[in-house]
Tab-separated table of C-alpha atoms and ligand atoms in Angstrom:
chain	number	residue	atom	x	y	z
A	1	UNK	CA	-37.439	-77.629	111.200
A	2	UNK	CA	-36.311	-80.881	110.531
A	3	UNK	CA	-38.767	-83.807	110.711
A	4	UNK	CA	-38.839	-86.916	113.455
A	5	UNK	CA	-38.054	-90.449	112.073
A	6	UNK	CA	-40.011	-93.289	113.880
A	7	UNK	CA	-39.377	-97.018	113.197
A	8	UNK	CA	-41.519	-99.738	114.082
A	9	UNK	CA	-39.883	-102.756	114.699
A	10	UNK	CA	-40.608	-106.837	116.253
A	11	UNK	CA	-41.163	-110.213	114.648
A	12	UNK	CA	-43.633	-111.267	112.123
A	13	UNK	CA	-46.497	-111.165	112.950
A	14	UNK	CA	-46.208	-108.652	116.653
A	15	UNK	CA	-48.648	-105.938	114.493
A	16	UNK	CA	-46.105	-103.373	112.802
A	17	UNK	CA	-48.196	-102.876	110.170
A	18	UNK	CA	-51.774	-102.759	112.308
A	19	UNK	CA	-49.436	-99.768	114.840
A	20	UNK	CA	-48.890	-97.796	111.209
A	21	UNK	CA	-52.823	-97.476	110.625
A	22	UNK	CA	-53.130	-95.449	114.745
A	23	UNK	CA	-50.086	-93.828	114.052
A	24	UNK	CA	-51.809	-92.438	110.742
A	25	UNK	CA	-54.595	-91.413	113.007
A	26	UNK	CA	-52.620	-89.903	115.595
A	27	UNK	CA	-50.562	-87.731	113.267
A	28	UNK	CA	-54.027	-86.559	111.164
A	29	UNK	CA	-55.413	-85.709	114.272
A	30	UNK	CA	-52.686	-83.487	115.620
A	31	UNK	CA	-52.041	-81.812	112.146
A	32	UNK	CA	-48.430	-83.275	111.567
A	33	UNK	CA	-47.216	-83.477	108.316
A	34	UNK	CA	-45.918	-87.478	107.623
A	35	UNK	CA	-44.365	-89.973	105.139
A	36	UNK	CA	-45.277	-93.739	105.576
A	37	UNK	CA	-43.316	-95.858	104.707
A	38	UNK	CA	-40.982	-99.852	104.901
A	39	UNK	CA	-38.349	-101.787	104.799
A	40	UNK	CA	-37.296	-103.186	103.407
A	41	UNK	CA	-38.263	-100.930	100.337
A	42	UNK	CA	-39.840	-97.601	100.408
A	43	UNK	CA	-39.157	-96.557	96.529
A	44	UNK	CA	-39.503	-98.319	93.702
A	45	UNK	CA	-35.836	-99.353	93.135
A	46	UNK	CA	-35.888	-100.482	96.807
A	47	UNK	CA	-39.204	-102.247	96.841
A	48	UNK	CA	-37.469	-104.368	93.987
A	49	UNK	CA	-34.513	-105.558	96.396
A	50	UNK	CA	-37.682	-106.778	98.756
A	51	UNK	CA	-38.780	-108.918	95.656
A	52	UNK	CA	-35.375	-110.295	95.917
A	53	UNK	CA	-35.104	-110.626	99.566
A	54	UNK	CA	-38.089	-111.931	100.200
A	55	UNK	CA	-39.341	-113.955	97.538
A	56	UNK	CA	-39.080	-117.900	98.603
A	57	UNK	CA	-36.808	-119.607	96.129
A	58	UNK	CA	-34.887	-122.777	95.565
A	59	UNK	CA	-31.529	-121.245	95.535
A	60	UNK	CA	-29.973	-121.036	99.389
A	61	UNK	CA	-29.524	-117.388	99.449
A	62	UNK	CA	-25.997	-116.452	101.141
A	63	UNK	CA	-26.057	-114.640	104.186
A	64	UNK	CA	-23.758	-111.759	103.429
A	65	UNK	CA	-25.571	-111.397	100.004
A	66	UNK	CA	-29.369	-111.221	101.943
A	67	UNK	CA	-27.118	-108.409	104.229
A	68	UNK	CA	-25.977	-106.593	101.502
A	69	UNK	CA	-29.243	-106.479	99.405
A	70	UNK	CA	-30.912	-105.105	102.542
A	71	UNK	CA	-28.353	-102.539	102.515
A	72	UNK	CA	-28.324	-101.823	99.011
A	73	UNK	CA	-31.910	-101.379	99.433
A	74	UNK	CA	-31.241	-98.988	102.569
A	75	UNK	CA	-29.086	-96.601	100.909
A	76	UNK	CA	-31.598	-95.636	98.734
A	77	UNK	CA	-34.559	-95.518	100.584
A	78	UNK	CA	-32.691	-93.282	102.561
A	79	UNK	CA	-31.528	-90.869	99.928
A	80	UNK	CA	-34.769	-90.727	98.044
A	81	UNK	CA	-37.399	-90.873	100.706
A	82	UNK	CA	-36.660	-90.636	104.385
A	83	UNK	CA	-33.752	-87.547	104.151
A	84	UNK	CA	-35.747	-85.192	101.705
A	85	UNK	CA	-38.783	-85.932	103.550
A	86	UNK	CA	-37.069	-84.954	106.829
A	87	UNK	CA	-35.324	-81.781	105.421
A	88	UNK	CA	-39.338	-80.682	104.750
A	89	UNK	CA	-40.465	-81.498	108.081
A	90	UNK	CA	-41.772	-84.144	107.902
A	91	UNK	CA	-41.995	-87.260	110.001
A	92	UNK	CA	-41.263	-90.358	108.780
A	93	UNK	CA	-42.430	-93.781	110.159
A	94	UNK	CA	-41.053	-96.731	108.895
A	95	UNK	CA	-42.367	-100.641	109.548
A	96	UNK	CA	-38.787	-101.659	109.821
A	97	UNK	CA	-35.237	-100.029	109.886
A	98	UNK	CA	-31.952	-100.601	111.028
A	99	UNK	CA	-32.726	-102.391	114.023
A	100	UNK	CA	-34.235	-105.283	111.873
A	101	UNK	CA	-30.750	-105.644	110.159
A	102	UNK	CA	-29.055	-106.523	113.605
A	103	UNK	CA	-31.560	-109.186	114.465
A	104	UNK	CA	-32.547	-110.983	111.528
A	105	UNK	CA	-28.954	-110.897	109.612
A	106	UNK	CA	-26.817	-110.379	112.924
A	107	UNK	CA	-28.859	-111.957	116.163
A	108	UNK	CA	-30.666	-114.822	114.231
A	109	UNK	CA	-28.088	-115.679	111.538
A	110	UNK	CA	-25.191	-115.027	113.400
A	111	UNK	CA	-23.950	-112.189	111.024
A	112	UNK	CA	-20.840	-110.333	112.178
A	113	UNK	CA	-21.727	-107.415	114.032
A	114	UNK	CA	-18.817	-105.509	113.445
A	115	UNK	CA	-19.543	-105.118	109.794
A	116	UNK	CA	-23.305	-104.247	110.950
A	117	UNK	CA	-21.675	-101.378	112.898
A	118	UNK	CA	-19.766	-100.493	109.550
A	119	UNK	CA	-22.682	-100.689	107.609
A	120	UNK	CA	-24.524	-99.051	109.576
A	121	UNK	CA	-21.977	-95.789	109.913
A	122	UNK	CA	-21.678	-95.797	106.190
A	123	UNK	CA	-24.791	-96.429	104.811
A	124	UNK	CA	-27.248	-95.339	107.559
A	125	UNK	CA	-24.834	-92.508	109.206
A	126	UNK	CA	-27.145	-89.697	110.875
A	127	UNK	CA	-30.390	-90.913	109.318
A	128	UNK	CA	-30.756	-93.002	112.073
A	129	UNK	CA	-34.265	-93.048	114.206
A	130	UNK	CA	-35.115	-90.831	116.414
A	131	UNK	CA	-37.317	-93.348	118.284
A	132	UNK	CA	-38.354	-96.389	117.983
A	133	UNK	CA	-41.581	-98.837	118.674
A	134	UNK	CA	-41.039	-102.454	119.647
A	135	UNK	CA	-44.298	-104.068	119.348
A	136	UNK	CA	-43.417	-107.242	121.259
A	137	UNK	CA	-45.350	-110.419	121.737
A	138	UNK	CA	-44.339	-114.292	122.854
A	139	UNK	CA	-42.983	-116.064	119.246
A	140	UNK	CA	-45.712	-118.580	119.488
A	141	UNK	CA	-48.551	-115.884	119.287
A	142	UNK	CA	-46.732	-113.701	116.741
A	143	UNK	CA	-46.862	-116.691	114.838
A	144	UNK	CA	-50.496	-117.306	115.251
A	145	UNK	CA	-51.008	-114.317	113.865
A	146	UNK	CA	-49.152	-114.625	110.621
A	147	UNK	CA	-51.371	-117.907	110.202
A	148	UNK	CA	-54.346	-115.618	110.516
A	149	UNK	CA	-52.952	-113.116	107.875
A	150	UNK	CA	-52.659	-116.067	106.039
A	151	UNK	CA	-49.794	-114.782	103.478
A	152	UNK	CA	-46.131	-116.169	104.574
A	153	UNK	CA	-42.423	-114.883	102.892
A	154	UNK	CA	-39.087	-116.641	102.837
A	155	UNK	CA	-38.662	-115.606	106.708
A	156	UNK	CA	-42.022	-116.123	108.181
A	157	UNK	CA	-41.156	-119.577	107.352
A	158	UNK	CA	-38.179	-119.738	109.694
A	159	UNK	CA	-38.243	-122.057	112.473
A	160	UNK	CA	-39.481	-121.462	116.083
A	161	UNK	CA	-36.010	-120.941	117.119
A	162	UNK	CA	-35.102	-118.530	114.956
A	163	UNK	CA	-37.931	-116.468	115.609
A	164	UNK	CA	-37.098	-116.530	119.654
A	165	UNK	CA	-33.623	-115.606	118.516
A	166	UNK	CA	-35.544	-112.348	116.722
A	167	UNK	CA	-37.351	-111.939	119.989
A	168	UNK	CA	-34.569	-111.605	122.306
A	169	UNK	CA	-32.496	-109.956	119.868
A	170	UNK	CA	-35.111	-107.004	119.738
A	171	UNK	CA	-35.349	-106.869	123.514
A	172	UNK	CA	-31.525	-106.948	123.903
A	173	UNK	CA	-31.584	-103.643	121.312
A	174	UNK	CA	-34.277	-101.789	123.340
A	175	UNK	CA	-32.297	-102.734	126.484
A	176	UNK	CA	-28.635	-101.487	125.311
A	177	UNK	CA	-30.867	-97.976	123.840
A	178	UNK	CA	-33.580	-97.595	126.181
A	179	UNK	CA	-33.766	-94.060	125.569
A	180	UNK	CA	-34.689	-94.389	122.219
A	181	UNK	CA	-36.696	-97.770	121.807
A	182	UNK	CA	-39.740	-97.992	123.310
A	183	UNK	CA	-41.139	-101.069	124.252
A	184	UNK	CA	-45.119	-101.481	123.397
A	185	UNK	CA	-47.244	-104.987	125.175
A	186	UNK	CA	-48.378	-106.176	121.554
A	187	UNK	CA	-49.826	-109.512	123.342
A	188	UNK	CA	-52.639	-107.097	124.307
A	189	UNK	CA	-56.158	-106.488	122.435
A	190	UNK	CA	-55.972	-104.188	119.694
A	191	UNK	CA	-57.439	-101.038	121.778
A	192	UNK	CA	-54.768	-101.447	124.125
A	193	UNK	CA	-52.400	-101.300	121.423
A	194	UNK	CA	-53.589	-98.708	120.699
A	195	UNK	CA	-53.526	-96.927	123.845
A	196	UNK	CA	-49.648	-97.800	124.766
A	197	UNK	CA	-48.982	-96.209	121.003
A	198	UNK	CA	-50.402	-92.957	121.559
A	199	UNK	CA	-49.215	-92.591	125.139
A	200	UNK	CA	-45.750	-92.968	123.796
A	201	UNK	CA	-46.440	-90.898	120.885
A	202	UNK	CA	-47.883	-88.126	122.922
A	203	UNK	CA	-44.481	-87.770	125.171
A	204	UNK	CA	-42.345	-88.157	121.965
A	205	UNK	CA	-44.006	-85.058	121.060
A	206	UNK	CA	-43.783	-83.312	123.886
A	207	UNK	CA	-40.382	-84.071	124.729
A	208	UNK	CA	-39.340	-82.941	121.270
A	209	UNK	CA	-41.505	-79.200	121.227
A	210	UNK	CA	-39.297	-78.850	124.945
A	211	UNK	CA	-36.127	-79.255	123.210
A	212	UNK	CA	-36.953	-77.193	120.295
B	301	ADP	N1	-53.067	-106.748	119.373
B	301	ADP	C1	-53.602	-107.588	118.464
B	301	ADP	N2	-54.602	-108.406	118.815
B	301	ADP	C2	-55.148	-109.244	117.908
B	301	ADP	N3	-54.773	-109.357	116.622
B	301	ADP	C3	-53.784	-108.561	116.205
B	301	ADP	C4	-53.136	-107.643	117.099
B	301	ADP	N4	-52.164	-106.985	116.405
B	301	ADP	C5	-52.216	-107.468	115.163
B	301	ADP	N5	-53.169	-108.408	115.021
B	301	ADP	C6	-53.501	-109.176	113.801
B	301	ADP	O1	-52.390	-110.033	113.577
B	301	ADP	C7	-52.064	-110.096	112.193
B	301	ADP	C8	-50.619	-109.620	112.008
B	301	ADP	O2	-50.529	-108.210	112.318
B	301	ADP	P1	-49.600	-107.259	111.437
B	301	ADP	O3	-49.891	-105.864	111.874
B	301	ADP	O4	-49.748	-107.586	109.997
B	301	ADP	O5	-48.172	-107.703	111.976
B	301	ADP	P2	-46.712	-107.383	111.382
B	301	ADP	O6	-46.868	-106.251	110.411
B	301	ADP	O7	-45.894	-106.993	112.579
B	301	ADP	O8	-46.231	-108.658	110.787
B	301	ADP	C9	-53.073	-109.229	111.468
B	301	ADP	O9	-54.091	-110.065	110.975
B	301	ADP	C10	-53.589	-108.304	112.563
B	301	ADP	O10	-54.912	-107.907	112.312
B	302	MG	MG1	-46.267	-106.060	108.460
């Protein structure tokens, strides 16, 4: 049977990366089979388009070409990791995935959504998630809390702005597909983090051993 595919999604900072570590837990505990994994990157070719993408430099970097590269980076992550995973059965969870694209290079940088769609039909097609986690917190504390992790890229160093536009641009995406994004209180202490993670992991799974 074919695997589930996760993403995690929300601004620097709302605790994608902290949600990966009880997901881990969740999925030892119940015996499911998993690939971890990020955007973007995920293999080593990809993982060397992040280098480009996210590296600070003093070159402005073009907005179409940061869209592309994400893409670029996409295509294979997709063909090398997530789909062959999947076609063993296993679940994938990835910090980041499409959605990420239509906020940061669409929402926040105005990007033309059309081509997103495009991109999105060829490149993505029917790898797309079958849920999705918004971890989502107020901009100011997200932002906090990349001070505290003390390690900033090329877009953690956006203004205040921008990151509100990333915000609302998430919560816009959950809203237009609340079916399959599912919104998780990040402002809360870790534990209840926690808790809202594997409440919504537990009905995942059980809505998805129904339908099978
Ligand atoms: N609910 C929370 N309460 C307090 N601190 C948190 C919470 N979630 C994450 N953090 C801390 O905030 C920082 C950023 O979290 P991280 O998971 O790296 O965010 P992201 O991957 O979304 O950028 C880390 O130092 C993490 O330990
Ligand atoms: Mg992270």
């Amino acid at each position: 049977m074919r695997g589930k595919f996760i993403s995690l999604e929300g601004g620097e900072g709302s605790g994608k990366t902290t949600a990966i570590h009880f997901i881990r837990e969740w999925l030892d505990f119940h015996d499911i089979p998993y690939v971890m994994t990020r955007e973007p990157g995920g293999t080593p070719l990809a993982e060397e388009i992040r280098q480009l993408i996210l590296t600070p430099r003093d070159e402005a970097v073009n907005d179409v070409t940061e869209l592309l590269l994400v893409f670029a980076s996409r295509a294979q992550h997709i063909a090398e990791k997530i789909k062959p995973a999947l076609d063993k059965g296993f679940w994938v969870i990835s910090d980041r995935f499409l959605d990420s694209s239509y906020v940061y290079q669409g929402k926040a940088r105005g990007g033309d959504l059309a081509m997103l769609d495009q991109l999105a039909d060829w490149v993505v097609s029917d790898s797309k998630p079958d849920a999705t986690l918004l971890l989502d917190v107020p901009v100011e504390l997200g932002q906090k809390r990349v001070v505290l992790r003390n390690h900033q890229d090329r877009l953690d160093k956006e203004s205040l702005s921008f990151h509100q536009k990333v915000r609302d641009g998430f919560l816009d995406r959950a809203k237009a597909d609340s079916q399959r994004v599912k919104i998780i209180d990040a402002s809360l202490p870790l534990d209840a983090v926690k808790q809202q993670i594997e409440e919504q992991l537990r009905q995942l799974n059980k809505a998805w051993a129904d339908e099978a």
